[in-house]
Coordinates of C-alpha atoms in Angstrom, one line a residue:
M123 CA 47.5 13.8 20.4
S124 CA 45.9 16.1 18.7
N125 CA 47.2 20.5 19.7
I126 CA 44.6 22.7 20.6
T127 CA 44.8 26.5 20.1
F128 CA 43.1 29.3 21.0
E129 CA 44.5 32.5 19.1
K130 CA 44.3 34.7 16.3
F131 CA 44.0 32.9 13.1
N132 CA 47.4 34.5 10.6
L133 CA 46.8 33.2 7.2
D134 CA 50.4 34.3 5.9
K135 CA 51.9 32.0 8.1
Y136 CA 50.5 29.3 6.4
S137 CA 51.9 30.0 2.8
D138 CA 53.2 26.9 1.9
C139 CA 50.6 25.1 2.6
V140 CA 47.1 24.0 0.7
V141 CA 44.2 25.5 2.2
V142 CA 40.7 24.3 1.2
T143 CA 37.7 26.4 1.9
D144 CA 34.4 27.4 0.7
D145 CA 33.6 30.4 -2.1
K146 CA 31.6 32.6 0.9
I147 CA 34.6 32.1 3.2
A148 CA 37.2 32.4 0.8
S149 CA 35.1 36.1 0.0
L150 CA 35.1 37.1 3.6
Y151 CA 38.3 36.7 4.4
N152 CA 40.0 37.7 1.2
I153 CA 41.5 33.6 0.6
A154 CA 43.0 33.8 -2.9
G155 CA 46.1 32.1 -4.2
D156 CA 47.2 29.2 -6.4
N157 CA 47.1 27.1 -3.1
V158 CA 43.7 27.4 -2.6
Y159 CA 41.2 25.0 -3.8
L160 CA 37.6 26.0 -3.2
L161 CA 34.5 23.6 -2.2
P162 CA 31.0 24.2 -2.7
Q163 CA 29.2 25.2 0.2
G164 CA 27.2 23.3 3.2
E165 CA 26.5 19.7 2.8
A166 CA 26.9 19.8 -0.6
A167 CA 30.5 19.4 -0.4
K168 CA 30.3 15.7 1.5
S169 CA 31.0 13.5 -1.4
F170 CA 32.9 10.9 -3.0
E171 CA 32.8 13.3 -6.3
H172 CA 34.2 16.3 -4.5
V173 CA 36.3 14.3 -3.1
R174 CA 38.0 12.6 -5.7
A175 CA 38.5 16.1 -7.2
L176 CA 39.9 17.5 -4.2
C177 CA 42.6 14.2 -4.2
S178 CA 42.9 14.8 -7.6
W179 CA 44.0 18.9 -7.3
L180 CA 46.6 17.5 -4.2
L181 CA 48.3 15.3 -7.0
S182 CA 48.4 18.0 -9.4
R183 CA 49.8 20.3 -7.1
N184 CA 52.6 17.4 -5.9
V185 CA 51.2 17.1 -2.3
G186 CA 53.5 14.7 -0.6
S187 CA 52.5 13.0 2.7
C188 CA 54.6 15.2 5.0
D189 CA 52.6 18.2 3.6
K190 CA 50.3 20.1 5.8
V191 CA 46.6 20.6 4.5
V192 CA 44.7 23.2 6.1
A193 CA 40.6 23.8 6.1
I194 CA 38.6 27.0 7.0
G195 CA 35.2 26.7 7.3
G196 CA 32.3 25.3 9.1
G197 CA 31.9 21.7 9.8
S198 CA 30.9 20.3 6.3
I199 CA 34.7 21.6 5.2
G200 CA 36.2 20.1 8.4
D201 CA 34.3 16.6 7.3
T202 CA 35.2 16.4 3.8
V203 CA 38.8 18.2 3.8
G204 CA 39.3 15.4 7.0
F205 CA 38.1 12.5 5.4
T206 CA 40.3 13.7 2.3
A207 CA 43.4 14.4 4.2
S208 CA 42.5 10.6 5.9
I209 CA 43.0 8.8 2.9
Y210 CA 44.8 10.2 0.8
K211 CA 48.6 9.3 0.1
R212 CA 47.9 7.6 3.4
G213 CA 47.5 10.6 5.2
V214 CA 49.1 14.5 5.4
Q215 CA 48.6 16.7 7.9
L216 CA 45.8 18.7 8.9
L217 CA 45.2 21.9 10.6
H218 CA 41.6 22.5 11.4
V219 CA 40.1 25.9 11.3
P220 CA 36.5 26.1 12.1
T221 CA 35.2 29.5 11.4
T222 CA 31.4 28.9 12.8
L223 CA 30.3 28.0 16.4
L224 CA 29.2 24.6 15.8
A225 CA 32.8 23.5 14.0
Q226 CA 34.3 25.4 17.0
I227 CA 33.0 23.4 20.1
D228 CA 32.1 20.2 18.5
S229 CA 33.2 19.0 15.1
S230 CA 36.5 19.9 14.9
I231 CA 38.1 18.5 17.6
G232 CA 38.4 14.4 18.2
G233 CA 39.4 13.5 14.8
K234 CA 35.8 12.2 13.1
T235 CA 34.9 12.6 9.3
A236 CA 32.6 12.0 6.9
I237 CA 30.6 12.2 3.9
D238 CA 27.5 11.4 2.8
L239 CA 26.1 8.7 0.6
D240 CA 23.1 7.9 -0.9
G241 CA 21.3 10.5 1.2
I242 CA 22.7 9.4 4.9
K243 CA 23.9 11.9 6.8
N244 CA 27.8 10.8 7.7
A245 CA 27.8 7.5 5.7
V246 CA 31.1 6.7 5.1
G247 CA 34.1 8.2 7.3
T248 CA 37.6 7.5 9.6
F249 CA 38.7 8.6 12.7
Y250 CA 41.7 10.7 11.5
E251 CA 44.1 13.1 14.0
A252 CA 44.0 16.6 13.3
D253 CA 45.5 19.8 14.6
T254 CA 42.8 22.4 15.5
L255 CA 42.9 26.1 15.9
I256 CA 40.1 28.1 17.5
D257 CA 39.7 32.2 16.7
V258 CA 36.4 33.4 17.8
D259 CA 36.7 36.5 15.7
F260 CA 35.4 34.0 13.3
L261 CA 32.0 34.4 14.9
K262 CA 31.6 37.8 14.0
T263 CA 30.7 36.9 10.6
L264 CA 28.0 34.7 11.9
D265 CA 24.2 35.0 11.2
S266 CA 21.7 34.3 13.6
E267 CA 21.1 31.2 12.1
Q268 CA 24.4 29.9 12.1
L269 CA 24.8 31.0 15.7
V270 CA 21.2 29.5 17.0
S271 CA 22.4 26.1 15.2
G272 CA 25.8 26.3 17.0
Q273 CA 24.0 26.5 20.5
G274 CA 22.2 23.8 20.5
E275 CA 25.5 21.7 20.8
V276 CA 26.0 24.1 23.4
L277 CA 23.4 22.7 25.2
K278 CA 23.9 19.4 24.6
Y279 CA 27.5 20.3 26.3
R280 CA 25.6 22.3 29.1
M281 CA 23.7 18.8 30.0
L282 CA 26.4 16.7 29.7
S283 CA 28.7 18.3 31.9
S284 CA 27.7 20.8 34.7
D285 CA 31.4 22.6 34.5
V286 CA 30.4 23.8 31.3
D287 CA 26.8 24.6 32.3
S288 CA 28.5 26.7 34.7
V289 CA 30.5 28.2 32.6
Y290 CA 27.4 29.4 31.0
N291 CA 25.5 30.5 33.3
Y292 CA 28.4 32.5 35.6
G293 CA 29.6 33.7 32.1
K294 CA 25.6 34.8 31.3
G295 CA 26.8 33.4 27.7
N296 CA 30.2 34.5 26.8
L297 CA 30.8 32.6 23.8
S298 CA 34.8 32.6 24.6
D299 CA 34.6 31.0 27.6
V300 CA 31.8 28.9 26.6
I301 CA 33.5 27.7 23.7
K302 CA 36.9 26.4 25.4
A303 CA 34.6 24.9 28.1
C304 CA 33.1 22.8 25.8
V305 CA 36.3 22.2 23.5
L306 CA 38.4 21.0 27.2
Y307 CA 35.3 18.5 28.1
K308 CA 35.2 17.1 24.3
Q309 CA 38.7 16.6 24.2
A310 CA 38.7 15.0 27.6
I311 CA 36.6 12.7 26.3
C312 CA 38.2 11.5 22.9
D313 CA 41.8 10.9 24.6
T314 CA 39.8 8.6 26.9
D315 CA 38.4 7.4 23.9
P316 CA 39.3 7.9 20.4
F317 CA 37.3 5.2 18.6
D318 CA 34.0 5.8 20.3
K319 CA 33.8 2.4 21.8
S320 CA 32.4 3.6 24.9
I321 CA 32.4 6.3 27.1
R322 CA 32.5 9.2 24.1
S323 CA 29.2 7.7 22.9
M324 CA 26.9 10.1 24.9
L325 CA 28.1 13.1 22.9
N326 CA 25.7 11.3 20.6
F327 CA 23.0 12.5 23.1
G328 CA 20.4 14.3 21.2
H329 CA 21.7 13.5 17.0
T330 CA 19.5 10.5 17.1
V331 CA 16.3 12.2 17.0
G332 CA 18.3 15.3 15.6
H333 CA 19.8 13.2 12.4
A334 CA 16.4 12.4 11.6
L335 CA 14.0 15.6 11.9
E336 CA 17.8 17.2 9.8
L337 CA 17.1 14.8 7.2
S338 CA 13.1 15.1 7.5
Y339 CA 13.1 19.0 7.4
G340 CA 15.9 20.2 6.4
I341 CA 17.1 22.1 9.2
P342 CA 20.5 23.3 10.4
H343 CA 22.4 20.4 12.3
G344 CA 22.6 22.6 15.7
V345 CA 18.7 23.3 15.3
A346 CA 18.1 19.2 14.5
V347 CA 19.9 18.3 17.4
A348 CA 18.4 20.9 20.4
N349 CA 14.9 19.2 19.0
G350 CA 16.5 15.4 19.4
I351 CA 17.6 16.8 23.1
Y352 CA 13.6 17.2 23.7
Y353 CA 12.3 14.9 21.9
E354 CA 15.4 12.2 23.8
T355 CA 14.7 13.6 26.9
L356 CA 11.0 13.3 27.4
L357 CA 11.7 10.0 26.1
A358 CA 13.9 8.9 29.4
S359 CA 11.9 10.8 31.4
Q360 CA 8.9 8.4 29.9
L361 CA 11.2 4.9 30.3
N362 CA 12.2 6.7 34.3
V363 CA 15.6 7.3 32.8
C364 CA 15.9 10.8 34.8
F365 CA 13.3 12.6 37.0
S366 CA 10.5 14.3 35.8
E367 CA 11.5 17.8 37.3
Y368 CA 14.9 17.3 35.5
A369 CA 12.7 16.4 31.7
D370 CA 10.6 19.6 32.7
K371 CA 13.7 21.9 33.2
W372 CA 15.7 21.5 30.5
M373 CA 12.8 20.9 27.9
K374 CA 11.8 24.1 29.2
V375 CA 15.3 25.6 28.1
V376 CA 15.2 24.0 24.5
T377 CA 11.6 25.3 24.1
S378 CA 13.0 29.3 25.1
G379 CA 15.9 28.9 22.8
F380 CA 14.3 27.0 19.5
P381 CA 11.1 26.1 17.3
I382 CA 10.4 22.5 18.1
Y383 CA 9.7 20.4 14.6
P384 CA 7.0 18.0 15.0
L385 CA 8.4 14.3 15.4
A386 CA 5.5 12.5 12.7
K387 CA 5.4 9.0 12.4
S388 CA 6.9 9.4 8.9
V389 CA 10.3 10.7 10.4
L390 CA 11.1 6.9 12.6
P391 CA 12.2 4.6 10.3
L392 CA 15.0 7.7 9.3
M393 CA 16.4 6.9 13.2
L394 CA 17.4 3.1 12.2
N395 CA 20.4 5.0 9.7
D396 CA 22.2 5.9 13.0
K397 CA 25.7 4.1 13.3
K398 CA 25.3 2.4 16.7
N399 CA 22.3 0.6 16.3
T400 CA 22.0 -3.2 16.4
N401 CA 19.7 -5.6 16.2
G402 CA 17.3 -3.4 14.5
K403 CA 16.6 -1.8 16.8
V404 CA 17.5 2.2 17.2
C405 CA 20.4 3.3 20.1
F406 CA 19.9 5.8 22.7
V407 CA 22.0 7.4 25.0
L408 CA 20.0 9.4 27.1
P409 CA 19.8 11.8 30.1
G410 CA 19.4 10.7 33.6
S411 CA 22.9 7.9 33.1
F412 CA 24.0 9.2 29.4
G413 CA 24.2 5.7 29.2
K414 CA 23.1 3.6 25.8
V415 CA 19.0 2.4 25.5
Y416 CA 18.1 0.7 22.8
L417 CA 14.1 0.4 21.6
S418 CA 12.0 -0.8 18.2
L419 CA 10.7 1.9 16.2
D420 CA 7.4 0.3 17.8
E421 CA 8.6 0.9 21.5
V422 CA 10.2 4.5 19.9
E423 CA 6.4 5.3 18.5
E424 CA 4.7 4.1 21.6
L425 CA 6.3 6.6 23.9
L426 CA 6.8 9.7 21.9
L427 CA 3.5 9.5 19.3
N428 CA 1.1 8.2 21.6
D429 CA 0.4 10.7 24.4

């Protein structure tokens, strides 16, 4: 089982490990040395080209299957290093040190790894167990765009879990408490369904529409998820999966904190890339029951674009 700790990160403790980060994080936190490998920032890191180069570097340093790799950065670093760690010599020990709000509450938890392929986000990936160390002090260097993006995933957890929502409201958004509540909730779900075969699918809420908008507009992931929550909540209301009062409440929460991007007809085909789709229909996880609903693109267009 993965080990999650909430503590101050001390790079000196990992001087015998290889460290993978990006140039921005390396500069901000003075991470340097022969044991440090730099990937590009953001989504550009998530390619077979960079995975191959990282594998070659690990080989050049004689990294063995019992050695540990430390991934320091946001979700893209975690995804790329996680995928590499899972395939290099059939797996090496991995420690995630997430540095963004989004990575701390979501992508560093649960063992999913992924890289992009042919313009499709997270088209190739594995499940791979890793430990996570969460140091909230990393968030002090985030800009407002990154913090807003992370709040998109926070909103998802607030809707999924009344406990997380209570912590958020009671603490008036205190990040340390909210992060811990989100992490513990996600870890409990992933422990129950480690390979995403049943209950874990609820964590996909907001992502079917969100990923399509992210690809279409090039917006930050969390902002795209918030938009996905808006449209998927509207869809749930249209299908009578949830009460209209519930939908109105949460849609207002989204519009009060995030810009809303138009869901044009040209965006809809991008939803066909979702991994949970089947028989040509798009899979949605909708609020109310947070169960799966399968709809054709024509049905989605009728429900969301033809008010």
